[in-house]
Coordinates of N, CA, C and O in Angstrom, one line a residue:
M1 N 76.7 8.6 58.9 CA 77.5 7.4 58.9 C 75.8 7.6 58.6 O 75.6 6.8 57.6
T2 N 75.2 7.1 60.0 CA 73.7 6.5 60.1 C 72.7 6.4 59.2 O 71.9 6.5 58.5
A3 N 73.1 8.5 58.6 CA 72.4 8.8 58.1 C 72.5 8.7 56.4 O 71.4 8.9 55.7
L4 N 73.5 8.2 55.5 CA 73.5 7.7 54.4 C 72.7 6.3 54.4 O 72.2 6.3 53.3
G5 N 72.0 5.6 55.7 CA 71.3 4.7 55.1 C 70.6 5.2 54.5 O 69.7 4.4 53.6
P6 N 69.7 5.8 54.7 CA 68.0 6.1 54.0 C 68.6 6.1 52.7 O 67.9 6.1 51.4
V7 N 69.5 7.4 52.7 CA 70.3 7.8 51.3 C 70.3 6.7 50.7 O 69.4 6.8 49.2
I8 N 71.0 6.0 51.0 CA 71.4 4.8 50.1 C 70.3 4.0 50.2 O 69.8 3.4 48.7
V9 N 69.4 3.8 50.7 CA 67.8 2.8 50.4 C 67.7 4.4 48.8 O 67.1 3.5 48.4
A10 N 66.9 4.5 49.0 CA 66.1 5.9 48.5 C 66.8 5.3 46.9 O 65.6 5.6 45.5
H11 N 68.2 5.9 46.9 CA 68.6 6.5 45.7 C 69.8 5.0 45.1 O 70.7 5.1 44.2
S12 N 69.1 4.0 45.8 CA 70.7 2.6 45.6 C 70.6 2.1 43.8 O 71.7 1.9 43.5
D13 N 69.7 2.9 42.7 CA 69.8 2.8 42.0 C 70.8 3.6 41.0 O 71.1 3.1 40.2
A14 N 70.9 4.8 41.5 CA 71.9 5.7 40.9 C 73.1 5.9 41.6 O 74.1 6.1 40.8
L15 N 73.3 4.4 42.3 CA 75.2 5.3 43.0 C 75.4 3.7 43.0 O 75.0 2.2 42.4
S16 N 77.2 4.2 42.3 CA 77.2 2.5 42.3 C 79.2 2.4 43.1 O 80.1 2.4 43.2
F17 N 77.8 1.1 43.6 CA 79.1 1.1 45.5 C 79.9 0.3 44.5 O 80.8 0.1 45.3
P18 N 80.7 -0.6 42.8 CA 81.9 -0.5 43.3 C 82.8 0.7 42.8 O 84.0 0.2 43.2
S19 N 82.4 1.1 41.9 CA 83.1 2.9 41.6 C 83.0 3.8 43.3 O 84.4 4.1 43.3
I20 N 82.3 3.3 44.2 CA 82.7 3.2 46.1 C 83.8 3.5 46.4 O 85.2 3.8 46.3
A21 N 83.5 1.8 46.3 CA 84.9 1.0 46.9 C 85.8 1.5 46.3 O 86.6 1.1 47.1
R22 N 86.3 1.5 45.1 CA 87.3 1.5 44.7 C 87.9 2.9 44.7 O 89.2 3.1 45.3
R23 N 87.2 4.2 45.2 CA 87.2 5.4 46.0 C 88.0 5.2 46.7 O 89.5 5.4 47.3
L24 N 87.5 4.4 47.9 CA 87.4 4.0 49.4 C 88.6 3.4 49.7 O 89.9 3.4 50.4
A25 N 89.6 2.2 48.3 CA 90.4 1.2 48.7 C 92.0 2.0 48.6 O 92.5 2.5 48.9
T26 N 91.5 3.8 48.1 CA 92.7 4.4 47.1 C 93.0 5.3 48.6 O 94.6 5.5 49.0
T27 N 92.1 5.2 49.7 CA 92.6 6.0 50.5 C 92.3 4.8 51.8 O 93.0 5.1 53.7
G28 N 92.8 3.7 51.3 CA 93.1 2.4 52.9 C 91.7 2.4 53.5 O 92.3 2.1 54.9
H29 N 90.0 3.0 52.9 CA 89.3 2.5 53.8 C 88.7 1.1 53.2 O 87.2 1.3 53.1
T30 N 88.9 0.7 52.3 CA 88.4 -0.5 52.0 C 87.0 -1.7 52.7 O 86.5 -2.0 52.3
A31 N 86.7 -1.9 53.6 CA 85.9 -2.7 53.5 C 85.0 -1.4 54.8 O 83.6 -1.8 55.1
R32 N 84.8 -0.2 54.7 CA 84.2 0.4 55.1 C 82.7 0.9 54.7 O 80.9 0.5 54.8
L33 N 83.0 0.6 53.4 CA 81.9 0.4 51.9 C 80.9 -1.0 53.0 O 79.3 -0.7 52.8
P34 N 81.8 -1.9 52.5 CA 81.1 -3.3 52.7 C 80.5 -3.4 54.4 O 79.1 -3.9 54.8
W35 N 80.4 -2.7 55.1 CA 80.6 -2.3 56.4 C 79.3 -1.8 56.3 O 77.9 -1.7 56.9
L36 N 79.9 -0.6 55.6 CA 78.0 0.1 55.5 C 77.0 0.2 55.3 O 75.9 -0.5 55.6
L37 N 77.4 -0.5 54.1 CA 76.2 -1.8 53.4 C 76.0 -2.4 53.9 O 74.4 -3.2 53.4
D38 N 76.0 -3.9 54.2 CA 75.8 -4.4 55.5 C 75.1 -3.8 56.8 O 74.3 -5.3 56.5
S39 N 75.4 -3.3 56.9 CA 74.9 -2.6 58.6 C 73.1 -2.2 57.5 O 72.1 -2.6 58.0
V40 N 73.1 -1.3 56.5 CA 71.8 -0.8 56.2 C 71.0 -2.0 55.3 O 69.9 -2.2 55.8
R41 N 71.6 -3.6 55.4 CA 70.9 -4.3 54.3 C 70.2 -5.1 55.7 O 69.2 -5.5 55.4
G42 N 71.7 -5.2 56.7 CA 70.5 -5.7 57.4 C 69.2 -4.9 59.0 O 68.7 -5.8 58.9
T43 N 69.1 -3.5 58.3 CA 68.1 -3.5 58.5 C 67.5 -3.6 57.9 O 65.7 -3.2 58.5
L44 N 67.1 -3.5 56.6 CA 65.8 -3.7 56.1 C 65.2 -5.2 55.5 O 63.9 -5.0 55.8
D45 N 65.2 -5.3 56.5 CA 64.5 -7.0 57.8 C 64.3 -6.6 57.8 O 63.9 -7.5 58.7
E46 N 64.0 -5.5 59.7 CA 64.1 -5.5 59.7 C 63.1 -4.5 60.2 O 61.3 -4.4 61.0
D47 N 62.9 -3.4 58.7 CA 61.6 -2.9 59.1 C 61.4 -2.5 57.6 O 63.0 -0.8 57.2
A48 N 60.7 -2.5 56.6 CA 60.7 -2.6 54.7 C 60.1 -1.4 54.9 O 60.8 -0.5 53.3
G49 N 59.5 -0.8 55.9 CA 58.6 -0.4 55.0 C 57.9 -0.2 54.4 O 56.8 -0.9 54.4
V50 N 56.4 0.9 53.6 CA 55.2 0.5 52.7 C 55.3 1.2 51.7 O 55.9 2.5 51.7
G51 N 54.0 0.6 51.1 CA 53.9 1.8 49.2 C 55.4 1.3 48.5 O 56.2 0.4 48.8
S52 N 55.9 3.0 48.1 CA 56.8 3.6 47.8 C 57.7 3.4 48.3 O 58.9 2.5 48.0
Q53 N 57.9 3.5 49.7 CA 59.1 3.3 50.6 C 59.5 1.7 50.1 O 60.9 0.8 50.2
R54 N 59.0 0.7 50.2 CA 58.6 -0.7 50.8 C 59.2 -0.6 49.0 O 59.8 -1.6 49.0
R55 N 59.0 -0.4 48.1 CA 59.6 -1.1 47.0 C 60.8 -0.5 46.5 O 61.7 -1.4 46.4
S56 N 61.1 0.2 47.4 CA 62.3 0.7 47.2 C 63.7 -0.1 48.2 O 65.0 0.1 47.7
S57 N 62.8 -0.6 50.0 CA 63.9 -1.3 50.3 C 64.3 -2.5 49.5 O 65.0 -2.6 49.4
L58 N 63.0 -3.3 49.0 CA 62.9 -4.4 48.1 C 64.7 -4.7 46.6 O 65.3 -4.7 46.9
R59 N 64.2 -3.4 46.2 CA 64.5 -2.4 45.3 C 66.2 -2.7 46.1 O 68.3 -3.4 45.5
A60 N 66.4 -1.9 46.9 CA 68.1 -1.9 47.6 C 68.1 -2.9 47.8 O 69.5 -3.1 48.2
K61 N 68.2 -3.4 48.7 CA 68.2 -5.3 48.6 C 68.6 -5.4 48.4 O 69.3 -6.2 48.4
T62 N 68.4 -6.2 46.6 CA 68.1 -6.9 45.4 C 70.1 -6.0 45.8 O 71.0 -7.4 45.0
L63 N 69.9 -4.5 45.7 CA 71.7 -4.5 44.7 C 72.9 -4.7 45.8 O 73.3 -4.8 45.6
L64 N 71.3 -4.1 47.5 CA 73.7 -4.7 48.3 C 73.3 -6.3 48.7 O 74.6 -6.0 48.7
D65 N 72.5 -7.0 48.3 CA 72.4 -8.1 48.6 C 74.0 -8.5 47.3 O 74.9 -9.3 47.5
L66 N 73.6 -8.0 46.3 CA 74.3 -8.8 44.7 C 76.3 -7.9 44.8 O 77.0 -8.2 45.1
F67 N 75.9 -7.0 45.5 CA 77.7 -6.1 46.2 C 78.0 -7.1 47.0 O 79.1 -7.5 47.2
L68 N 77.3 -7.1 48.2 CA 77.4 -8.2 49.2 C 78.8 -9.3 49.2 O 79.4 -9.1 49.2
Q69 N 78.0 -10.1 47.8 CA 78.4 -11.8 47.1 C 79.7 -10.6 46.7 O 80.2 -12.1 47.1
R70 N 79.7 -9.9 46.1 CA 81.2 -9.4 45.5 C 81.4 -9.4 46.6 O 83.0 -9.6 46.6
A71 N 82.6 -8.3 47.4 CA 82.3 -8.2 48.7 C 83.1 -8.7 49.5 O 84.1 -8.6 50.3
D72 N 82.4 -10.3 50.3 CA 82.8 -11.4 50.5 C 83.4 -11.0 50.3 O 85.1 -12.7 51.5
A73 N 84.7 -11.0 49.1 CA 85.5 -12.4 48.1 C 86.6 -11.3 48.8 O 88.0 -11.8 48.3
L74 N 86.6 -9.9 49.7 CA 87.9 -9.8 50.0 C 88.1 -10.0 51.1 O 87.0 -9.8 52.0
A75 N 89.2 -10.5 51.1 CA 89.2 -10.7 52.6 C 89.9 -9.1 53.5 O 90.9 -8.7 52.8
V76 N 89.0 -9.6 54.5 CA 89.4 -8.2 55.8 C 90.6 -9.5 56.4 O 90.6 -10.3 57.0
Q77 N 91.6 -8.9 56.4 CA 93.0 -9.3 57.4 C 92.9 -9.1 58.6 O 92.1 -8.0 59.7
E78 N 93.5 -10.6 58.9 CA 93.2 -10.4 60.8 C 94.1 -8.5 61.4 O 93.1 -7.8 62.5
D79 N 94.8 -8.3 61.0 CA 95.6 -8.0 61.4 C 95.2 -6.3 60.7 O 95.9 -5.4 61.5
T80 N 94.4 -6.1 61.0 CA 94.0 -4.9 59.3 C 92.7 -4.3 61.1 O 91.5 -5.0 61.3
L81 N 92.8 -3.5 61.2 CA 91.2 -2.8 61.2 C 92.5 -0.9 61.7 O 92.4 -0.3 61.1
D82 N 90.4 -0.5 61.2 CA 90.1 1.0 60.1 C 89.0 1.5 61.6 O 88.1 0.8 61.6
V83 N 89.8 2.4 61.9 CA 88.9 2.8 63.5 C 88.2 4.1 63.0 O 88.7 5.0 61.6
L84 N 86.8 3.7 63.1 CA 86.1 4.8 62.4 C 85.4 6.4 63.4 O 85.8 7.5 63.2
D85 N 85.8 6.4 64.8 CA 85.2 6.8 65.5 C 86.8 8.0 65.8 O 87.7 7.4 66.1
R86 N 86.2 8.8 66.5 CA 87.3 9.7 66.1 C 88.0 9.8 67.8 O 88.5 10.7 67.6
D87 N 86.5 9.9 68.6 CA 87.2 9.5 69.5 C 87.9 7.9 70.3 O 88.6 8.2 71.3
I88 N 88.3 7.4 69.7 CA 88.9 6.3 69.8 C 90.6 6.6 68.9 O 90.9 7.2 67.8
R89 N 91.8 6.6 70.5 CA 93.0 7.7 70.0 C 93.6 6.5 70.8 O 94.5 6.8 70.3
S90 N 93.6 5.7 71.0 CA 95.0 4.7 71.0 C 95.2 2.8 70.3 O 94.2 2.2 69.9
L91 N 95.9 2.2 70.1 CA 95.3 0.3 69.9 C 94.3 0.1 71.3 O 93.8 -0.3 70.6
R92 N 94.6 0.8 72.2 CA 94.1 -0.1 73.5 C 92.4 -0.3 72.6 O 92.1 -0.8 73.5
S93 N 91.4 1.6 73.0 CA 90.6 1.6 72.7 C 89.7 1.4 71.4 O 89.2 0.8 71.9
A94 N 91.1 1.3 70.6 CA 90.3 0.6 69.4 C 90.3 -0.2 69.2 O 88.7 -1.2 68.8
Q95 N 90.8 -1.6 69.8 CA 90.6 -3.1 70.3 C 89.6 -3.3 71.5 O 88.3 -3.9 70.9
A96 N 89.8 -1.5 71.9 CA 88.0 -2.7 73.4 C 87.0 -2.1 72.3 O 85.9 -2.5 72.6
A97 N 86.8 -1.3 71.7 CA 85.7 -0.6 70.5 C 86.0 -1.4 69.7 O 83.8 -1.8 68.7
L98 N 86.5 -2.2 69.1 CA 86.4 -3.9 68.4 C 85.0 -4.8 68.8 O 84.6 -5.0 68.6
A99 N 85.8 -5.4 70.2 CA 85.2 -6.3 71.0 C 84.7 -6.1 71.4 O 83.3 -6.5 71.5
E100 N 83.5 -4.4 71.5 CA 81.9 -4.4 72.0 C 81.1 -3.9 70.3 O 80.2 -3.3 70.9
A101 N 82.3 -3.9 70.0 CA 80.8 -3.6 68.4 C 80.4 -4.5 67.9 O 80.1 -6.1 69.1
S102 N 79.2 -4.0 66.7 CA 78.5 -4.9 66.6 C 78.9 -6.3 65.6 O 80.0 -6.1 65.3
P103 N 78.3 -7.1 65.4 CA 79.1 -8.2 64.8 C 79.7 -8.3 63.4 O 80.2 -8.3 62.6
R104 N 79.1 -7.3 62.1 CA 78.6 -6.6 61.1 C 80.0 -5.1 61.7 O 80.9 -5.8 60.3
A105 N 80.2 -4.8 62.8 CA 81.5 -3.9 62.9 C 83.1 -5.2 62.6 O 83.4 -4.9 62.2
Q106 N 82.4 -6.0 63.7 CA 83.2 -7.1 63.5 C 83.8 -7.9 62.9 O 85.0 -7.9 62.2
R107 N 82.7 -8.3 62.0 CA 83.2 -9.0 60.3 C 84.0 -7.8 59.8 O 85.2 -8.7 58.6
W108 N 83.6 -6.8 59.3 CA 84.9 -6.0 58.1 C 85.8 -5.5 58.7 O 86.1 -4.4 59.0
R109 N 85.9 -5.5 60.5 CA 86.8 -4.8 60.8 C 86.9 -3.9 61.3 O 88.0 -2.9 61.2
I110 N 85.8 -3.7 62.0 CA 85.5 -1.3 62.1 C 85.3 -1.2 63.6 O 84.9 -1.4 63.7
A111 N 86.5 -0.5 63.9 CA 86.0 -0.2 65.3 C 85.1 1.4 66.2 O 85.3 1.9 64.8
T112 N 83.9 0.6 65.9 CA 82.8 1.8 66.4 C 82.1 1.9 66.7 O 81.8 0.6 67.5
R113 N 81.1 2.9 67.4 CA 80.4 2.0 68.7 C 79.2 2.8 68.1 O 78.0 1.9 68.7
I114 N 79.1 2.4 66.6 CA 78.0 2.5 66.3 C 76.8 1.5 65.9 O 78.0 0.4 65.3
R115 N 76.0 1.0 66.1 CA 75.3 -0.2 66.4 C 75.1 -0.9 65.1 O 74.0 0.6 64.5
D116 N 73.8 -0.9 64.6 CA 72.6 -2.0 63.3 C 71.6 -1.0 64.4 O 71.0 -0.4 62.9
E117 N 71.7 -0.9 65.1 CA 70.1 0.1 65.6 C 70.5 1.3 64.9 O 69.1 1.8 65.4
D118 N 71.4 1.9 65.4 CA 71.1 2.7 64.3 C 70.7 3.4 63.9 O 70.1 3.9 63.7
F119 N 71.1 2.1 62.4 CA 71.2 2.7 61.7 C 69.5 2.3 61.5 O 68.2 2.3 60.4
L120 N 69.0 1.9 62.7 CA 67.1 0.7 62.5 C 66.9 2.7 62.6 O 65.7 2.9 62.2
S121 N 66.8 3.1 63.5 CA 66.4 4.1 63.8 C 66.8 5.9 63.0 O 65.8 6.1 62.9
A122 N 67.7 5.8 62.2 CA 67.8 6.8 60.4 C 67.2 7.1 60.1 O 66.3 6.7 59.1
L123 N 66.5 5.1 58.9 CA 65.5 4.7 58.4 C 64.4 4.6 58.6 O 64.1 5.9 58.3
R124 N 64.3 5.0 60.3 CA 63.1 5.2 60.7 C 62.2 6.6 61.1 O 61.5 7.0 60.0
A125 N 63.6 7.7 61.2 CA 63.4 8.5 61.5 C 63.2 9.5 59.7 O 62.2 10.0 59.2
A126 N 63.5 8.6 58.8 CA 63.6 8.9 57.5 C 62.0 8.6 56.9 O 61.9 9.3 56.0
R127 N 61.6 7.9 56.8 CA 60.8 7.1 56.9 C 58.9 8.3 57.1 O 58.4 8.4 56.4
D128 N 59.9 8.4 58.6 CA 59.0 9.2 59.7 C 58.1 10.7 58.6 O 57.4 10.6 58.5
A129 N 59.5 11.0 58.4 CA 59.6 12.7 58.1 C 59.0 13.0 56.7 O 58.9 14.2 56.0
S130 N 59.6 11.6 55.9 CA 58.8 11.7 54.6 C 56.9 11.4 54.6 O 56.6 11.0 56.0

C-alpha cells in the first residue's frame, strides 16, 4: 500500500481519483482512497523532493487537495470500519488496530497498522532510487 505513494505523486496528472473512488465504492471500500491520498498528501508536507520531483510533488499536492476537499463530503459513518490488514481477524483486533492507528486512518475509519511514517519512507526510498 505504501508503495502506491510515489506512484501517485509521479503520475497524479494521469490518475482519475473520482473514477478510482467510484470503483472502490462498488466493493464497499469507499474510504480507502481518501485515506491513502490523505496519507500521501501528508507526507508531501514532510518531503517535497527537489528539482523535477519537487514540481511533481507540488502538482500532486494540488490535485490531492482538490480531491480531498470533495472527499470530505463523504461522511464515514461511526459504525463503519474498513479492515485493511490481513492479520486482523476479529472485531476486537480491528477495534484495537483502529485505536492505535494514525490520525488519518482513524479519521477515515481504516483499521491498519500502516503509519504516516511508512508512506514517508516509501516516498524517500523512491526518490533516492531515481
